[in-house]
mmCIF file with all atom_site columns, C-alpha atoms in Angstrom:
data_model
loop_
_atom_site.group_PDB
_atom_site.id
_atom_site.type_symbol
_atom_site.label_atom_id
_atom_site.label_alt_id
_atom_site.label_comp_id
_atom_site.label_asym_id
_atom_site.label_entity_id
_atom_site.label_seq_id
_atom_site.pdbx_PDB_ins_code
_atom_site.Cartn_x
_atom_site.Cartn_y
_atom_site.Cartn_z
_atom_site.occupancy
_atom_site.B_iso_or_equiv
_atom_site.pdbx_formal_charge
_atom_site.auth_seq_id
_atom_site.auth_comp_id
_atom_site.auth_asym_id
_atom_site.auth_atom_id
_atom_site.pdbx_PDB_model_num
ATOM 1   C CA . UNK A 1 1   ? 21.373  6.283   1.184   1.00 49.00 ? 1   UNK A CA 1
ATOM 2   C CA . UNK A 1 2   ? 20.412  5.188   5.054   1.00 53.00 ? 2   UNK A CA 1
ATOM 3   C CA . UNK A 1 3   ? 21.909  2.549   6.705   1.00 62.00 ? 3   UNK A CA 1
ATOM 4   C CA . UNK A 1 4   ? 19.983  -1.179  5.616   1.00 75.00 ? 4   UNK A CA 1
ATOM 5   C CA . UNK A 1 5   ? 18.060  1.211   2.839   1.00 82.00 ? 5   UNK A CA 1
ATOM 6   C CA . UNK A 1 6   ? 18.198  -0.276  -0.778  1.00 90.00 ? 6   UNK A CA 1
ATOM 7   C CA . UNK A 1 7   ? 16.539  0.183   -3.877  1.00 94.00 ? 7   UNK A CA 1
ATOM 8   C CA . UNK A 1 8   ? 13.746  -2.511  -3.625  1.00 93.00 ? 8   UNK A CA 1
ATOM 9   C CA . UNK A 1 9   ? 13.209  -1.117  -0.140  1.00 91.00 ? 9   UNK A CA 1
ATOM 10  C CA . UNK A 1 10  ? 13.608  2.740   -1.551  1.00 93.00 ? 10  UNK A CA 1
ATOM 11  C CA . UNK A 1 11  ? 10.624  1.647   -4.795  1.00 96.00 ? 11  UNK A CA 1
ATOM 12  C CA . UNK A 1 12  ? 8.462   -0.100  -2.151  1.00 94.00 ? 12  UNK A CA 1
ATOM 13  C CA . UNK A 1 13  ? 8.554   3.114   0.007   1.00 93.00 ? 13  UNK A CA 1
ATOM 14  C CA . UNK A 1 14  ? 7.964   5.525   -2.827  1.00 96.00 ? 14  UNK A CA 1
ATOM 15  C CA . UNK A 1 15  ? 5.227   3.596   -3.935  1.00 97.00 ? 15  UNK A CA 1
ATOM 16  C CA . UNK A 1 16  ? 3.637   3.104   -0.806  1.00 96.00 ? 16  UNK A CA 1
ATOM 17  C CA . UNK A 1 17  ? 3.871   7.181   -0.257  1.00 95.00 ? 17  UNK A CA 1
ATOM 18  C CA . UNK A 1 18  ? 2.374   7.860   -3.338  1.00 98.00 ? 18  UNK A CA 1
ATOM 19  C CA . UNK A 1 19  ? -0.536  5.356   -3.037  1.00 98.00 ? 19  UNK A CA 1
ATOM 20  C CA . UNK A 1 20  ? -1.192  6.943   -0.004  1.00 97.00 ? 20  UNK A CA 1
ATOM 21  C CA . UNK A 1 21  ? -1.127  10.537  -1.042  1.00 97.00 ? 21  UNK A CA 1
ATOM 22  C CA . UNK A 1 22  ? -3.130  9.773   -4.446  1.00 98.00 ? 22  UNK A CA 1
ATOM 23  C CA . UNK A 1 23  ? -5.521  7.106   -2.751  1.00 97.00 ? 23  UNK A CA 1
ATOM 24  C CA . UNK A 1 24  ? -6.524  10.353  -0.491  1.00 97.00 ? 24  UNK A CA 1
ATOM 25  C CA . UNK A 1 25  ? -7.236  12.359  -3.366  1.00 96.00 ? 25  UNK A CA 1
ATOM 26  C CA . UNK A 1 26  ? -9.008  9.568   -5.139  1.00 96.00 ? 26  UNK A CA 1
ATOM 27  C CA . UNK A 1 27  ? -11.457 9.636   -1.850  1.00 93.00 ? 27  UNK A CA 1
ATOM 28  C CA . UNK A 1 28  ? -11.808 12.936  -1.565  1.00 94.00 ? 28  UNK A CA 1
ATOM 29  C CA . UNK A 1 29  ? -12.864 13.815  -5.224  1.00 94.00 ? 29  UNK A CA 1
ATOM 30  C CA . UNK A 1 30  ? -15.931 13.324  -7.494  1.00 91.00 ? 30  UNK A CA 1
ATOM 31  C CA . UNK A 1 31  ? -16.144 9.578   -8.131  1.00 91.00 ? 31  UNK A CA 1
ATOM 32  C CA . UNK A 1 32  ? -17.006 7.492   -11.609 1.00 91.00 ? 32  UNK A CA 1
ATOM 33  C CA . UNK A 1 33  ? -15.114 10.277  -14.156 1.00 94.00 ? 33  UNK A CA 1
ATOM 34  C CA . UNK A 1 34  ? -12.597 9.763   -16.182 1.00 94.00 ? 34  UNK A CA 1
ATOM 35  C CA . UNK A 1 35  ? -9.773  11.202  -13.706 1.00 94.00 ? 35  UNK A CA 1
ATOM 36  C CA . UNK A 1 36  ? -11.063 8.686   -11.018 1.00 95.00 ? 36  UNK A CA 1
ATOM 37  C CA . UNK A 1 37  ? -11.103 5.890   -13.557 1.00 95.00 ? 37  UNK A CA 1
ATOM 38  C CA . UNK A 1 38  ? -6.895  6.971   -14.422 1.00 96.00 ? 38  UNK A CA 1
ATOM 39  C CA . UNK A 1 39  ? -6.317  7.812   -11.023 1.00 97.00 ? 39  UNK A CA 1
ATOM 40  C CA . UNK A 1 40  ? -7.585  4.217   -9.612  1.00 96.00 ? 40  UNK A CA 1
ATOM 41  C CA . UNK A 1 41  ? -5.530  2.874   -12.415 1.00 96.00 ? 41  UNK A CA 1
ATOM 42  C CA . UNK A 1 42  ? -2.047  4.662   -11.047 1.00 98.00 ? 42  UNK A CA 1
ATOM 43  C CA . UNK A 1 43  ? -3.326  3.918   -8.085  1.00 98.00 ? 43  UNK A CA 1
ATOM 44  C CA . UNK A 1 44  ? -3.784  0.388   -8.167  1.00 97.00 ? 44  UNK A CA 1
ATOM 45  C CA . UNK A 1 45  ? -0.445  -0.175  -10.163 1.00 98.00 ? 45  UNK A CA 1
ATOM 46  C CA . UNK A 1 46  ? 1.281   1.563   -6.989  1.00 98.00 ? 46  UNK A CA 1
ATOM 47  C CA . UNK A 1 47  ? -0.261  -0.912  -4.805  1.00 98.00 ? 47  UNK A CA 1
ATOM 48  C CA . UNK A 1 48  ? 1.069   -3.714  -7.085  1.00 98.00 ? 48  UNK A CA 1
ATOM 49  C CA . UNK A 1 49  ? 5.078   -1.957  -7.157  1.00 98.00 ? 49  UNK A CA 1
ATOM 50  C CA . UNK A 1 50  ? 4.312   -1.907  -2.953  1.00 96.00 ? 50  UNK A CA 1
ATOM 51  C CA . UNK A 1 51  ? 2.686   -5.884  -2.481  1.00 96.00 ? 51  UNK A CA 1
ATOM 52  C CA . UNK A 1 52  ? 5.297   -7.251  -5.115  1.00 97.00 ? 52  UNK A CA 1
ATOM 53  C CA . UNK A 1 53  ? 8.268   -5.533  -3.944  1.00 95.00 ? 53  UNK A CA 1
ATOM 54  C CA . UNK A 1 54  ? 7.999   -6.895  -0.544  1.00 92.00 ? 54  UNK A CA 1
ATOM 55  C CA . UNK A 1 55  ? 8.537   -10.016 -1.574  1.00 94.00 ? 55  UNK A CA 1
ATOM 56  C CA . UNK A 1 56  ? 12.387  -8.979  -2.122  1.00 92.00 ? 56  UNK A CA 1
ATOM 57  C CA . UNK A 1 57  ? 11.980  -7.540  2.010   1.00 88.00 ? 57  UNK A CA 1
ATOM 58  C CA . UNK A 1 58  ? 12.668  -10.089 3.918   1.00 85.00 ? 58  UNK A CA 1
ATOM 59  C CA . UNK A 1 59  ? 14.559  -9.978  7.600   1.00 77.00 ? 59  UNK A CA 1
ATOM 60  C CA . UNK A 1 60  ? 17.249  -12.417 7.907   1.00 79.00 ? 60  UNK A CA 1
ATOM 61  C CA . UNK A 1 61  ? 15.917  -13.718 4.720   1.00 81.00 ? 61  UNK A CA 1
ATOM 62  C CA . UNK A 1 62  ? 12.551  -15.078 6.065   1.00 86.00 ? 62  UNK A CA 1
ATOM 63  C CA . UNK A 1 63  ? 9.073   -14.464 4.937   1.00 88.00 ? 63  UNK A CA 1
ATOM 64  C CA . UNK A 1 64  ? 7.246   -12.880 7.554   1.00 84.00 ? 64  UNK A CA 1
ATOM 65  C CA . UNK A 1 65  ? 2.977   -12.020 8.195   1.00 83.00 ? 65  UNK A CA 1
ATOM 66  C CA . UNK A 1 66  ? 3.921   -9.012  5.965   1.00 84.00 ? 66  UNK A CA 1
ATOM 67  C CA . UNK A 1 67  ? 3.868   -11.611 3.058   1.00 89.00 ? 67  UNK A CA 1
ATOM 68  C CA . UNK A 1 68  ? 0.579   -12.524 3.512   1.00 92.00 ? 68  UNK A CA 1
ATOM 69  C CA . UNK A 1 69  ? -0.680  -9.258  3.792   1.00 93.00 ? 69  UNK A CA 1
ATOM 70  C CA . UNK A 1 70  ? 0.721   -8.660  0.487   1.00 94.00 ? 70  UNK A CA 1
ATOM 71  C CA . UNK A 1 71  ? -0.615  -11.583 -1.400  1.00 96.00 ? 71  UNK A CA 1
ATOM 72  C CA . UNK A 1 72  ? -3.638  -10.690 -0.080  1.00 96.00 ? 72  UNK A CA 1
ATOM 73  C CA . UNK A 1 73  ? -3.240  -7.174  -1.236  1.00 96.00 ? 73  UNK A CA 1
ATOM 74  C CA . UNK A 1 74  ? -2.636  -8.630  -4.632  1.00 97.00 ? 74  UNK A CA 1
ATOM 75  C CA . UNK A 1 75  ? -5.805  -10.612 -5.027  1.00 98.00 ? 75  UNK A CA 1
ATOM 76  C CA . UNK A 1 76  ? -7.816  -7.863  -3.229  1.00 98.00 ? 76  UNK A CA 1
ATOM 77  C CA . UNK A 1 77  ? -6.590  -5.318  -5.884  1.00 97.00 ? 77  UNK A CA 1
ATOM 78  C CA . UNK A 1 78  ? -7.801  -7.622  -8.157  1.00 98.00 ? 78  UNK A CA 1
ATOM 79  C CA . UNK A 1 79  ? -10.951 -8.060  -6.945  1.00 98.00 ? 79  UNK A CA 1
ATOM 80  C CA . UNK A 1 80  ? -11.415 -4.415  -6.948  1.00 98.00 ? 80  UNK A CA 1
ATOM 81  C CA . UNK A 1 81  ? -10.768 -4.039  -10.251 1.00 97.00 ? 81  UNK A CA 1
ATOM 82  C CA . UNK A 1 82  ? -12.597 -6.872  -11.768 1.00 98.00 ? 82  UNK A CA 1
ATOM 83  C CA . UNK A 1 83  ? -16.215 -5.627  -9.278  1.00 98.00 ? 83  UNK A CA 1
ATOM 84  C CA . UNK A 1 84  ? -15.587 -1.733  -11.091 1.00 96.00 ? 84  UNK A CA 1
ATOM 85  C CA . UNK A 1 85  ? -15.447 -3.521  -14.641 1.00 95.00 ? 85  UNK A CA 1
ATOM 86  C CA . UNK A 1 86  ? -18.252 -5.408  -13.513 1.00 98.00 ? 86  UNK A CA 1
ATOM 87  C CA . UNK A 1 87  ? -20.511 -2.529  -12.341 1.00 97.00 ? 87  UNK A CA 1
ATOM 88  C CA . UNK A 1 88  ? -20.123 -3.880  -8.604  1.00 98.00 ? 88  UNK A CA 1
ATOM 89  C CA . UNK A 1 89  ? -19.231 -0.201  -7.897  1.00 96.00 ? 89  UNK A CA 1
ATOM 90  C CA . UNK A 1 90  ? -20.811 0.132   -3.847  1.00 97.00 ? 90  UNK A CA 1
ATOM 91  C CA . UNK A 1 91  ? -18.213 -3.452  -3.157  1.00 98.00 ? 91  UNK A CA 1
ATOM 92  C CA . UNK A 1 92  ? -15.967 -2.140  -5.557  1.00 98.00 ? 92  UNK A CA 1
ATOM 93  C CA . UNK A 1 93  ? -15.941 0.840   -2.916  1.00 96.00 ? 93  UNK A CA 1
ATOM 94  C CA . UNK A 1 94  ? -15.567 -0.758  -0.037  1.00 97.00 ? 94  UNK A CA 1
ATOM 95  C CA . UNK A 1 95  ? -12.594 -3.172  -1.419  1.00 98.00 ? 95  UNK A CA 1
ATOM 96  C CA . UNK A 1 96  ? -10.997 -0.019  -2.014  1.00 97.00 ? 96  UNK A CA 1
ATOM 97  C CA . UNK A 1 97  ? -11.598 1.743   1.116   1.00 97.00 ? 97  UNK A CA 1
ATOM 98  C CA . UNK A 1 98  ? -10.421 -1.412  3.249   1.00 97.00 ? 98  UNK A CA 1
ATOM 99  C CA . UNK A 1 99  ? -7.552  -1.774  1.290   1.00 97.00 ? 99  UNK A CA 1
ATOM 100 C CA . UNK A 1 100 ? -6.593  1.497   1.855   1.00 97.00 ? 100 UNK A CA 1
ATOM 101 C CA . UNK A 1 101 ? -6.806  1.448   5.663   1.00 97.00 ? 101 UNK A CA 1
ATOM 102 C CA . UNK A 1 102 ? -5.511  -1.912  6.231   1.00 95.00 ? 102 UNK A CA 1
ATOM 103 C CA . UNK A 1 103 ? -2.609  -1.810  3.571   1.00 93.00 ? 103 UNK A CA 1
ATOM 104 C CA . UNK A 1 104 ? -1.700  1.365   3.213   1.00 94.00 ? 104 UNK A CA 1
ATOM 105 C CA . UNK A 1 105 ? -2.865  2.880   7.011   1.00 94.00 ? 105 UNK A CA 1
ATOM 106 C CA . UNK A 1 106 ? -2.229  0.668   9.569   1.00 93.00 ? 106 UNK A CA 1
ATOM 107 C CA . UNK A 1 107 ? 0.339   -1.145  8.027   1.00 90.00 ? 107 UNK A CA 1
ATOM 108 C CA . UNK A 1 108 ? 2.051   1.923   7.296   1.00 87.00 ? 108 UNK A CA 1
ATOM 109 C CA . UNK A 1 109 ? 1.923   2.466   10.944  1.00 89.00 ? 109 UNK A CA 1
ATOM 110 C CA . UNK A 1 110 ? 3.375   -0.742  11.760  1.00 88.00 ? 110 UNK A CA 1
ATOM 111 C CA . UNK A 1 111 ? 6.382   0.432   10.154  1.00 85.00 ? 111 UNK A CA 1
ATOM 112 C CA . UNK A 1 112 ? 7.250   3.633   12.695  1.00 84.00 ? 112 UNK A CA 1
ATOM 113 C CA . UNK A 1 113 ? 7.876   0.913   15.165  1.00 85.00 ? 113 UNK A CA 1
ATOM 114 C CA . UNK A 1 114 ? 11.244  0.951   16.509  1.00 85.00 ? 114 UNK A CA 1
ATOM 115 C CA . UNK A 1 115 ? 12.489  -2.374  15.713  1.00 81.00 ? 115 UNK A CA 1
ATOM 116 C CA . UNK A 1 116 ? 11.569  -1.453  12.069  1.00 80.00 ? 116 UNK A CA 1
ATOM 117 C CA . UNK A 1 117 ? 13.812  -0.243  9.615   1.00 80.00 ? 117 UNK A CA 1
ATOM 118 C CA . UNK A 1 118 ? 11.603  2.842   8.916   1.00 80.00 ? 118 UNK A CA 1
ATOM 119 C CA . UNK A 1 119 ? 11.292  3.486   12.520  1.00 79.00 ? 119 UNK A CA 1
ATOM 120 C CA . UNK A 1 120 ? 14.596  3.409   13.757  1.00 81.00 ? 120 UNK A CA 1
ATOM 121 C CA . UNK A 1 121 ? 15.488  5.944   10.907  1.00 80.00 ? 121 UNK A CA 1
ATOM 122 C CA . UNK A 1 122 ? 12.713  8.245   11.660  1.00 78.00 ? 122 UNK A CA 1
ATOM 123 C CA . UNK A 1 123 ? 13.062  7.599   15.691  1.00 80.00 ? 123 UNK A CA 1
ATOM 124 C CA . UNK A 1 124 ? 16.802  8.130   15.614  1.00 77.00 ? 124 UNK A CA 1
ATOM 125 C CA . UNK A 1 125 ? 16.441  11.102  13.409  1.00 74.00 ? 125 UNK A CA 1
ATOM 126 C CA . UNK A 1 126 ? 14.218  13.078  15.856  1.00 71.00 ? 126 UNK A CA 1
ATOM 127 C CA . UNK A 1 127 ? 16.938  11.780  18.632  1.00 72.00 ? 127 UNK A CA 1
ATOM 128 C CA . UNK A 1 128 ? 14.186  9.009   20.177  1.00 70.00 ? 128 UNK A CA 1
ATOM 129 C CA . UNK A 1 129 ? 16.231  6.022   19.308  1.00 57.00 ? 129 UNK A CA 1
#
């Protein structure tokens, strides 16, 4: 395993790829059938494994903004779910979408910086770092 890599950091990873890689194919497909209705079920799940393992992230063992991103992740997923149940389905969309590209996109980017534990393996892999 890389340097400062663990397992809680190792699940929150994996789950954050595969939300990503399924949330794409979730977008891309026909909505309202039964696979979309599974696949926004894994999919959702994965976001829970991502926002709740971060909570057992923390640099010099501090919370940091992160945090709040993820307990707003959590009640956002929530909300999500409870406007599909709820025929809300056009919010229900766009709860999804945003939580998509804020969690998942540019958060995800946030993690290639340098300082970040993510970044300085994938920066000092390519030789950058």
């Amino acid at each position: 395993m890389p340097t400062g890599f663990n397992a809680v950091i190792l699940t929150h990873m994996l789950a954050a790829f595969a939300a990503l890689g399924l949330g794409a194919f979730i977008f891309l497909r026909r909505k309202g059938d039964a696979a979309h209705r599974v696949g926004g079920r894994v999919w959702a799940a994965l976001m829970l494994v991502t926002a709740l393992s971060s909570f057992w992230i923390r640099s010099n063992g501090t919370f940091s903004w992160i945090h709040g991103l993820s307990v707003f992740t959590i009640g956002a997923l929530g909300l999500g779910v409870w406007l599909a149940a709820s025929g809300h389905i056009a919010r229900h969309r766009r709860v999804m979408q945003n939580l998509y590209v804020g969690a998942l996109v540019i958060t995800g980017l946030f993690t290639l910086l340098p300082q970040r534990l993510l970044g300085r393996a994938l920066w000092g892999a390519v030789g950058l770092a």
